[in-house]
mmCIF file of C-alpha atoms in Angstrom:
data_model
loop_
_atom_site.group_PDB
_atom_site.id
_atom_site.type_symbol
_atom_site.label_atom_id
_atom_site.label_comp_id
_atom_site.label_asym_id
_atom_site.label_seq_id
_atom_site.Cartn_x
_atom_site.Cartn_y
_atom_site.Cartn_z
ATOM 1 C CA UNK F 2 85.247 65.288 135.792
ATOM 2 C CA UNK F 3 82.496 67.343 135.389
ATOM 3 C CA UNK F 4 79.274 65.963 133.704
ATOM 4 C CA UNK F 5 79.169 68.587 130.832
ATOM 5 C CA UNK F 6 82.455 67.394 129.606
ATOM 6 C CA UNK F 7 81.803 63.768 129.719
ATOM 7 C CA UNK F 8 78.620 64.529 127.931
ATOM 8 C CA UNK F 9 80.546 66.731 125.163
ATOM 9 C CA UNK F 10 82.872 64.461 124.513
ATOM 10 C CA UNK F 11 81.276 60.654 124.947
ATOM 11 C CA UNK F 12 78.322 62.257 122.642
ATOM 12 C CA UNK F 13 80.655 63.334 119.746
ATOM 13 C CA UNK F 14 82.517 60.059 119.688
ATOM 14 C CA UNK F 15 78.800 58.117 120.092
ATOM 15 C CA UNK F 16 77.239 60.108 117.272
ATOM 16 C CA UNK F 17 80.224 59.864 115.203
ATOM 17 C CA UNK F 18 79.223 61.053 111.685
ATOM 18 C CA UNK F 19 76.607 62.996 113.104
ATOM 19 C CA UNK F 20 79.356 65.459 114.387
ATOM 20 C CA UNK F 21 82.063 64.757 111.726
ATOM 21 C CA UNK F 22 82.965 68.653 110.343
ATOM 22 C CA UNK F 23 80.379 69.956 112.528
ATOM 23 C CA UNK F 24 82.151 73.134 111.809
ATOM 24 C CA UNK F 25 81.309 72.999 108.489
ATOM 25 C CA UNK F 26 77.612 74.714 109.263
ATOM 26 C CA UNK F 27 79.373 77.595 110.279
ATOM 27 C CA UNK F 28 80.675 80.518 108.019
ATOM 28 C CA UNK F 29 84.727 81.052 107.922
ATOM 29 C CA UNK F 30 86.339 83.720 105.315
ATOM 30 C CA UNK F 31 88.246 81.773 103.202
ATOM 31 C CA UNK F 32 91.881 82.169 104.103
ATOM 32 C CA UNK F 33 91.142 80.856 107.891
ATOM 33 C CA UNK F 34 89.219 77.822 105.584
ATOM 34 C CA UNK F 35 92.531 76.814 104.388
ATOM 35 C CA UNK F 36 94.826 76.895 106.974
ATOM 36 C CA UNK F 37 92.313 74.921 108.937
ATOM 37 C CA UNK F 38 92.020 72.279 106.245
ATOM 38 C CA UNK F 39 95.770 72.217 106.702
ATOM 39 C CA UNK F 40 96.067 71.245 110.418
ATOM 40 C CA UNK F 41 93.008 68.802 109.943
ATOM 41 C CA UNK F 42 95.045 67.174 107.481
ATOM 42 C CA UNK F 43 98.210 66.983 109.326
ATOM 43 C CA UNK F 44 96.598 66.027 112.594
ATOM 44 C CA UNK F 45 92.723 64.448 111.713
ATOM 45 C CA UNK F 46 92.612 63.786 116.059
ATOM 46 C CA UNK F 47 91.606 67.444 116.460
ATOM 47 C CA UNK F 48 88.628 67.298 114.313
ATOM 48 C CA UNK F 49 87.220 65.155 117.443
ATOM 49 C CA UNK F 50 87.755 68.537 119.640
ATOM 50 C CA UNK F 51 86.534 70.655 117.036
ATOM 51 C CA UNK F 52 83.277 68.538 117.481
ATOM 52 C CA UNK F 53 83.510 69.201 121.229
ATOM 53 C CA UNK F 54 84.107 72.895 120.420
ATOM 54 C CA UNK F 55 80.851 73.452 118.750
ATOM 55 C CA UNK F 56 78.643 71.077 120.684
ATOM 56 C CA UNK F 57 79.786 73.412 124.087
ATOM 57 C CA UNK F 58 79.051 76.991 122.242
ATOM 58 C CA UNK F 59 75.720 75.438 121.063
ATOM 59 C CA UNK F 60 74.722 73.851 124.470
ATOM 60 C CA UNK F 61 76.461 77.051 126.305
ATOM 61 C CA UNK F 62 74.859 79.709 124.013
ATOM 62 C CA UNK F 63 70.933 79.907 122.944
ATOM 63 C CA UNK F 64 71.131 82.621 120.026
ATOM 64 C CA UNK F 65 72.171 81.405 116.705
ATOM 65 C CA UNK F 66 73.950 84.493 116.348
ATOM 66 C CA UNK F 67 76.266 84.050 119.368
ATOM 67 C CA UNK F 68 77.159 80.651 118.291
ATOM 68 C CA UNK F 69 78.208 81.689 115.093
ATOM 69 C CA UNK F 70 80.760 84.435 116.559
ATOM 70 C CA UNK F 71 81.637 81.806 119.104
ATOM 71 C CA UNK F 72 82.609 79.184 116.826
ATOM 72 C CA UNK F 73 83.599 81.550 114.255
ATOM 73 C CA UNK F 74 86.664 83.131 117.078
ATOM 74 C CA UNK F 75 87.891 79.760 118.361
ATOM 75 C CA UNK F 76 88.044 78.619 114.501
ATOM 76 C CA UNK F 77 90.202 81.655 113.376
ATOM 77 C CA UNK F 78 91.823 81.767 116.299
ATOM 78 C CA UNK F 79 92.896 78.045 115.407
ATOM 79 C CA UNK F 80 93.766 78.341 111.907
ATOM 80 C CA UNK F 81 95.913 81.610 112.913
ATOM 81 C CA UNK F 82 97.873 79.572 115.376
ATOM 82 C CA UNK F 83 98.674 76.969 113.033
ATOM 83 C CA UNK F 84 99.682 79.643 110.442
ATOM 84 C CA UNK F 85 102.552 81.202 112.455
ATOM 85 C CA UNK F 86 103.751 77.800 113.729
ATOM 86 C CA UNK F 87 104.032 76.836 109.920
ATOM 87 C CA UNK F 88 105.582 79.935 109.157
ATOM 88 C CA UNK F 89 108.158 79.484 111.850
ATOM 89 C CA UNK F 90 109.113 76.355 110.485
ATOM 90 C CA UNK F 91 107.710 75.366 113.927
ATOM 91 C CA UNK F 92 107.809 71.608 115.406
ATOM 92 C CA UNK F 93 104.986 68.852 114.788
ATOM 93 C CA UNK F 94 104.307 69.347 118.383
ATOM 94 C CA UNK F 95 103.839 73.519 117.504
ATOM 95 C CA UNK F 96 102.051 72.588 114.824
ATOM 96 C CA UNK F 97 99.634 70.387 116.619
ATOM 97 C CA UNK F 98 99.289 71.975 120.191
ATOM 98 C CA UNK F 99 98.720 75.867 118.732
ATOM 99 C CA UNK F 100 95.567 75.056 117.312
ATOM 100 C CA UNK F 101 94.541 72.327 120.259
ATOM 101 C CA UNK F 102 95.065 75.402 122.855
ATOM 102 C CA UNK F 103 92.714 77.816 120.351
ATOM 103 C CA UNK F 104 90.505 75.643 119.783
ATOM 104 C CA UNK F 105 89.184 74.918 123.558
ATOM 105 C CA UNK F 106 90.917 78.241 125.025
ATOM 106 C CA UNK F 107 87.203 79.555 125.263
ATOM 107 C CA UNK F 108 85.664 76.678 126.529
ATOM 108 C CA UNK F 109 84.245 77.679 129.991
ATOM 109 C CA UNK F 110 83.765 81.240 128.847
ATOM 110 C CA UNK F 111 79.867 80.989 128.695
ATOM 111 C CA UNK F 112 79.594 78.203 131.865
ATOM 112 C CA UNK F 113 78.049 80.187 134.492
ATOM 113 C CA UNK F 114 78.714 77.510 137.069
ATOM 114 C CA UNK F 115 82.319 77.302 136.810
ATOM 115 C CA UNK F 116 82.919 80.441 139.206
ATOM 116 C CA UNK F 117 85.843 81.169 141.391
ATOM 117 C CA UNK F 118 82.808 81.655 143.839
ATOM 118 C CA UNK F 119 82.153 77.868 143.867
ATOM 119 C CA UNK F 120 85.146 75.927 146.568
ATOM 120 C CA UNK F 121 85.183 72.919 144.037
ATOM 121 C CA UNK F 122 85.970 75.329 141.097
ATOM 122 C CA UNK F 123 88.146 77.433 143.307
ATOM 123 C CA UNK F 124 89.927 73.989 144.081
ATOM 124 C CA UNK F 125 90.357 72.592 141.098
ATOM 125 C CA UNK F 126 91.938 75.894 139.516
ATOM 126 C CA UNK F 127 94.513 76.247 142.745
ATOM 127 C CA UNK F 128 95.314 72.391 141.802
ATOM 128 C CA UNK F 129 95.848 72.813 138.456
ATOM 129 C CA UNK F 130 98.024 75.988 139.121
ATOM 130 C CA UNK F 131 100.157 74.051 141.356
ATOM 131 C CA UNK F 132 100.425 71.579 139.627
ATOM 132 C CA UNK F 133 101.720 73.636 136.330
ATOM 133 C CA UNK F 134 104.191 75.429 138.646
ATOM 134 C CA UNK F 135 105.946 72.277 140.072
ATOM 135 C CA UNK F 136 106.364 71.713 136.706
ATOM 136 C CA UNK F 137 108.091 74.426 135.963
ATOM 137 C CA UNK F 138 105.534 76.720 134.330
ATOM 138 C CA UNK F 139 105.281 80.466 135.326
ATOM 139 C CA UNK F 140 108.690 81.223 136.192
ATOM 140 C CA UNK F 141 107.926 84.997 134.576
ATOM 141 C CA UNK F 142 105.163 85.510 136.629
ATOM 142 C CA UNK F 143 106.198 85.063 140.245
ATOM 143 C CA UNK F 144 102.709 87.153 141.281
ATOM 144 C CA UNK F 145 100.446 85.105 139.679
ATOM 145 C CA UNK F 146 98.197 83.057 141.992
ATOM 146 C CA UNK F 147 100.177 84.422 145.043
ATOM 147 C CA UNK F 148 97.166 86.440 146.659
ATOM 148 C CA UNK F 149 94.161 84.508 146.841
ATOM 149 C CA UNK F 150 91.792 87.220 147.874
ATOM 150 C CA UNK F 151 92.037 88.833 144.946
ATOM 151 C CA UNK F 152 91.051 85.928 143.158
ATOM 152 C CA UNK F 153 87.979 85.621 145.309
ATOM 153 C CA UNK F 154 86.771 89.426 145.092
ATOM 154 C CA UNK F 155 82.893 89.021 143.471
ATOM 155 C CA UNK F 156 83.611 91.313 140.492
ATOM 156 C CA UNK F 157 86.853 88.818 140.167
ATOM 157 C CA UNK F 158 85.745 85.565 141.034
ATOM 158 C CA UNK F 159 82.310 85.792 139.429
ATOM 159 C CA UNK F 160 83.124 87.598 136.210
ATOM 160 C CA UNK F 161 83.462 84.979 133.441
ATOM 161 C CA UNK F 162 85.520 87.180 131.222
ATOM 162 C CA UNK F 163 88.220 87.525 133.457
ATOM 163 C CA UNK F 164 88.292 84.163 134.671
ATOM 164 C CA UNK F 165 87.483 81.825 131.954
ATOM 165 C CA UNK F 166 91.308 81.031 131.749
ATOM 166 C CA UNK F 167 91.286 79.470 134.511
ATOM 167 C CA UNK F 168 88.533 77.437 134.606
ATOM 168 C CA UNK F 169 88.869 76.780 130.553
ATOM 169 C CA UNK F 170 92.225 75.309 131.699
ATOM 170 C CA UNK F 171 90.665 73.113 133.766
ATOM 171 C CA UNK F 172 87.707 72.005 131.462
ATOM 172 C CA UNK F 173 90.227 71.385 128.593
ATOM 173 C CA UNK F 174 92.260 69.090 130.679
ATOM 174 C CA UNK F 175 89.356 67.040 131.378
ATOM 175 C CA UNK F 176 88.353 67.159 127.337
ATOM 176 C CA UNK F 177 92.316 66.167 126.384
ATOM 177 C CA UNK F 178 92.064 63.091 128.773
ATOM 178 C CA UNK F 179 88.901 61.995 128.168
ATOM 179 C CA UNK F 180 89.747 62.103 124.355
ATOM 180 C CA UNK F 181 92.862 60.215 124.646
ATOM 181 C CA UNK F 182 96.246 60.467 122.656
ATOM 182 C CA UNK F 183 97.247 63.250 124.751
ATOM 183 C CA UNK F 184 100.525 62.757 126.648
ATOM 184 C CA UNK F 185 100.349 64.517 130.636
ATOM 185 C CA UNK F 186 102.941 66.787 129.247
ATOM 186 C CA UNK F 187 100.958 68.152 126.228
ATOM 187 C CA UNK F 188 97.928 68.826 128.250
ATOM 188 C CA UNK F 189 99.822 70.492 130.430
ATOM 189 C CA UNK F 190 101.533 72.456 127.126
ATOM 190 C CA UNK F 191 97.971 73.412 126.204
ATOM 191 C CA UNK F 192 96.775 74.138 129.708
ATOM 192 C CA UNK F 193 99.663 76.382 130.373
ATOM 193 C CA UNK F 194 99.055 78.232 126.864
ATOM 194 C CA UNK F 195 95.166 78.857 127.872
ATOM 195 C CA UNK F 196 96.254 80.442 131.423
ATOM 196 C CA UNK F 197 97.964 82.630 129.459
ATOM 197 C CA UNK F 198 95.936 83.378 126.184
ATOM 198 C CA UNK F 199 94.013 86.588 127.852
ATOM 199 C CA UNK F 200 97.106 88.540 129.483
ATOM 200 C CA UNK F 201 96.817 90.932 126.678
ATOM 201 C CA UNK F 202 93.478 92.865 126.822
ATOM 202 C CA UNK F 203 94.077 95.934 128.975
ATOM 203 C CA UNK F 204 90.694 96.180 129.540
ATOM 204 C CA UNK F 205 90.434 93.261 131.513
ATOM 205 C CA UNK F 206 93.929 94.317 132.869
ATOM 206 C CA UNK F 207 91.892 97.162 134.725
ATOM 207 C CA UNK F 208 89.172 95.457 135.584
ATOM 208 C CA UNK F 209 91.163 93.430 138.118
ATOM 209 C CA UNK F 210 93.241 96.623 138.958
ATOM 210 C CA UNK F 211 90.096 98.363 139.966
ATOM 211 C CA UNK F 212 88.186 95.496 141.574
ATOM 212 C CA UNK F 213 91.438 95.076 143.723
ATOM 213 C CA UNK F 214 92.131 99.227 144.593
ATOM 214 C CA UNK F 215 95.662 99.001 143.196
ATOM 215 C CA UNK F 216 97.604 98.932 140.297
ATOM 216 C CA UNK F 217 99.231 95.920 138.947
ATOM 217 C CA UNK F 218 96.592 93.655 140.855
ATOM 218 C CA UNK F 219 95.962 91.969 137.231
ATOM 219 C CA UNK F 220 99.430 89.892 137.749
ATOM 220 C CA UNK F 221 97.814 87.900 140.182
ATOM 221 C CA UNK F 222 95.243 86.901 138.184
ATOM 222 C CA UNK F 223 97.325 86.974 134.623
ATOM 223 C CA UNK F 224 100.627 85.154 133.801
ATOM 224 C CA UNK F 225 102.632 86.283 130.952
ATOM 225 C CA UNK F 226 103.364 84.105 127.905
ATOM 226 C CA UNK F 227 106.636 82.471 128.009
ATOM 227 C CA UNK F 228 107.410 80.069 125.064
ATOM 228 C CA UNK F 229 105.956 79.925 121.590
ATOM 229 C CA UNK F 230 102.758 78.166 122.015
ATOM 230 C CA UNK F 231 101.791 80.646 124.880
ATOM 231 C CA UNK F 232 102.389 83.349 122.317
ATOM 232 C CA UNK F 233 101.057 81.878 119.623
ATOM 233 C CA UNK F 234 97.731 81.144 121.310
ATOM 234 C CA UNK F 235 97.947 84.612 122.997
ATOM 235 C CA UNK F 236 98.384 86.276 119.450
ATOM 236 C CA UNK F 237 96.457 83.898 117.714
ATOM 237 C CA UNK F 238 93.341 84.865 120.217
ATOM 238 C CA UNK F 239 94.287 88.678 119.652
ATOM 239 C CA UNK F 240 94.185 88.857 116.200
ATOM 240 C CA UNK F 241 91.031 86.952 115.671
ATOM 241 C CA UNK F 242 89.104 90.152 117.553
ATOM 242 C CA UNK F 243 90.668 91.753 114.526
ATOM 243 C CA UNK F 244 88.505 89.716 111.762
ATOM 244 C CA UNK F 245 86.142 92.408 110.085
ATOM 245 C CA UNK F 246 83.240 90.232 110.689
ATOM 246 C CA UNK F 247 83.576 90.413 114.153
ATOM 247 C CA UNK F 248 83.957 94.102 114.408
ATOM 248 C CA UNK F 249 82.240 96.131 112.202
ATOM 249 C CA UNK F 250 78.358 94.786 111.126
ATOM 250 C CA UNK F 251 75.508 95.357 112.736
ATOM 251 C CA UNK F 252 75.274 93.082 115.349
ATOM 252 C CA UNK F 253 78.681 91.717 115.208
ATOM 253 C CA UNK F 254 80.604 90.234 118.436
ATOM 254 C CA UNK F 255 81.904 93.809 118.987
ATOM 255 C CA UNK F 256 79.417 96.019 118.537
ATOM 256 C CA UNK F 257 77.338 93.609 120.850
ATOM 257 C CA UNK F 258 80.071 93.974 123.836
ATOM 258 C CA UNK F 259 80.064 97.992 123.397
ATOM 259 C CA UNK F 260 76.462 98.035 124.211
ATOM 260 C CA UNK F 261 76.279 94.980 126.760
ATOM 261 C CA UNK F 262 79.430 95.821 128.941
ATOM 262 C CA UNK F 263 80.650 99.583 127.820
ATOM 263 C CA UNK F 264 76.979 101.238 127.708
ATOM 264 C CA UNK F 265 77.154 102.133 123.961
ATOM 265 C CA UNK F 266 73.656 103.023 122.958
ATOM 266 C CA UNK F 267 73.934 103.787 119.259
ATOM 267 C CA UNK F 268 75.953 103.023 116.240
ATOM 268 C CA UNK F 269 77.769 106.227 116.742
ATOM 269 C CA UNK F 270 79.043 105.025 120.367
ATOM 270 C CA UNK F 271 79.088 101.693 119.102
ATOM 271 C CA UNK F 272 81.643 102.926 116.675
ATOM 272 C CA UNK F 273 83.480 104.950 119.099
ATOM 273 C CA UNK F 274 84.117 102.523 121.603
ATOM 274 C CA UNK F 275 85.006 99.875 119.261
ATOM 275 C CA UNK F 276 87.721 102.425 118.072
ATOM 276 C CA UNK F 277 89.154 103.040 121.502
ATOM 277 C CA UNK F 278 89.577 99.305 122.402
ATOM 278 C CA UNK F 279 91.027 98.334 119.144
ATOM 279 C CA UNK F 280 92.999 101.469 118.985
ATOM 280 C CA UNK F 281 94.650 100.173 121.971
ATOM 281 C CA UNK F 282 94.600 96.617 121.476
ATOM 282 C CA UNK F 283 96.679 95.822 117.982
ATOM 283 C CA UNK F 284 99.903 96.571 119.562
ATOM 284 C CA UNK F 285 99.581 93.908 122.255
ATOM 285 C CA UNK F 286 100.864 90.829 120.456
ATOM 286 C CA UNK F 287 103.849 89.337 121.320
ATOM 287 C CA UNK F 288 105.551 88.291 118.422
ATOM 288 C CA UNK F 289 106.579 89.884 115.604
ATOM 289 C CA UNK F 290 103.747 87.603 113.202
ATOM 290 C CA UNK F 291 101.458 88.970 115.527
ATOM 291 C CA UNK F 292 101.959 92.867 115.425
ATOM 292 C CA UNK F 293 102.081 92.515 111.407
ATOM 293 C CA UNK F 294 99.065 90.576 111.203
ATOM 294 C CA UNK F 295 96.825 92.645 113.647
ATOM 295 C CA UNK F 296 98.192 95.536 112.120
ATOM 296 C CA UNK F 297 96.780 94.611 108.780
ATOM 297 C CA UNK F 298 93.591 93.801 109.556
ATOM 298 C CA UNK F 299 93.134 97.406 112.109
ATOM 299 C CA UNK F 300 94.051 99.160 108.964
ATOM 300 C CA UNK F 301 91.079 97.334 107.236
ATOM 301 C CA UNK F 302 88.353 97.999 110.534
ATOM 302 C CA UNK F 303 89.487 101.184 111.311
ATOM 303 C CA UNK F 304 88.098 103.475 108.666
ATOM 304 C CA UNK F 305 84.467 100.811 108.442
ATOM 305 C CA UNK F 306 84.795 102.210 112.412
ATOM 306 C CA UNK F 307 85.047 105.666 111.414
ATOM 307 C CA UNK F 308 82.193 105.618 109.066
ATOM 308 C CA UNK F 309 80.121 104.192 111.853
ATOM 309 C CA UNK F 310 80.719 107.575 113.499
ATOM 310 C CA UNK F 311 79.961 109.451 110.892
ATOM 311 C CA UNK F 312 83.377 111.057 110.824
ATOM 312 C CA UNK F 313 85.343 112.314 107.805
ATOM 313 C CA UNK F 314 88.349 109.842 106.684
ATOM 314 C CA UNK F 315 90.836 111.816 107.617
ATOM 315 C CA UNK F 316 89.399 112.385 111.656
ATOM 316 C CA UNK F 317 90.742 111.220 114.637
ATOM 317 C CA UNK F 318 87.862 109.944 116.490
ATOM 318 C CA UNK F 319 89.846 110.246 120.080
ATOM 319 C CA UNK F 320 90.608 113.933 119.489
ATOM 320 C CA UNK F 321 87.079 114.743 117.971
ATOM 321 C CA UNK F 322 84.226 112.648 119.757
ATOM 322 C CA UNK F 323 87.246 112.456 122.959
ATOM 323 C CA UNK F 324 87.250 109.077 125.123
ATOM 324 C CA UNK F 325 84.515 107.285 125.363
ATOM 325 C CA UNK F 326 81.970 107.964 128.525
ATOM 326 C CA UNK F 327 82.791 104.819 130.141
ATOM 327 C CA UNK F 328 86.566 105.328 130.285
ATOM 328 C CA UNK F 329 86.443 108.807 130.457
ATOM 329 C CA UNK F 330 84.721 108.769 133.978
ATOM 330 C CA UNK F 331 87.110 106.396 134.986
ATOM 331 C CA UNK F 332 89.929 108.668 133.911
ATOM 332 C CA UNK F 333 91.106 106.620 131.517
#
């Protein structure tokens, strides 16, 4: 177990009241607050994991605004996963492990030491995948982890966005083991769902294919979700991207990503890039509930993005402005 995990979990355990309701210092839209309170009341032990997550965000991210966005995202994900389980009249396991998965799903996303080019990290990920496959997971993804050379390609192995579902599953297992109160099978359920949570991001899949030089290479890196907890974790992560507070305001998560990852240079280009990404994203949900919730939020953020581009409400940004430059040169 890494020193970072030990420090996070032990720090939370030892500080007690100082870390109680650590998330309360951060804003969360009201509808999600109600769902968060509901699962916290039903499963009080989850608060310790929330404390670990918030401590990790503060440890890994130096800018307060980045911390805010990261914690907001994880809390929204967990709340949505719980709401979906309740609406499905799901089991106690589903109501509990859905939020647990989403609180921890990004736990390694900003840890620059946890890359697959590091032999020990690669070993631990390989051992985890082997263990999960032995336990019967990933049966619908026969190509998953079948070609280590793709996983070791530098554009893949060192890109935290493309591998945090793997390293995060390892780290989550360490955290849950140290926290106690979770059976080995419950930990495997959470780890499997974390491994499968990124598959719906089309731009991640494209990045893997580009790095490997062939279509479908992404299947080596991303397995498909197979059960309710997998699907809820996957869709909660997807839906949470559509929270307007993370998409449209100046300095929001997605406008920053448009600049840093996809080369937007001004407000208009930020709006154009984010519009293009989300117009292809909202239909990736695996559940009917997920698609409905994503579409609901898309209908809120879509007109705001059109305003950022300086277009009329009835104008089609892709027809008017074309595909953003980053993808236009790739022929996407």
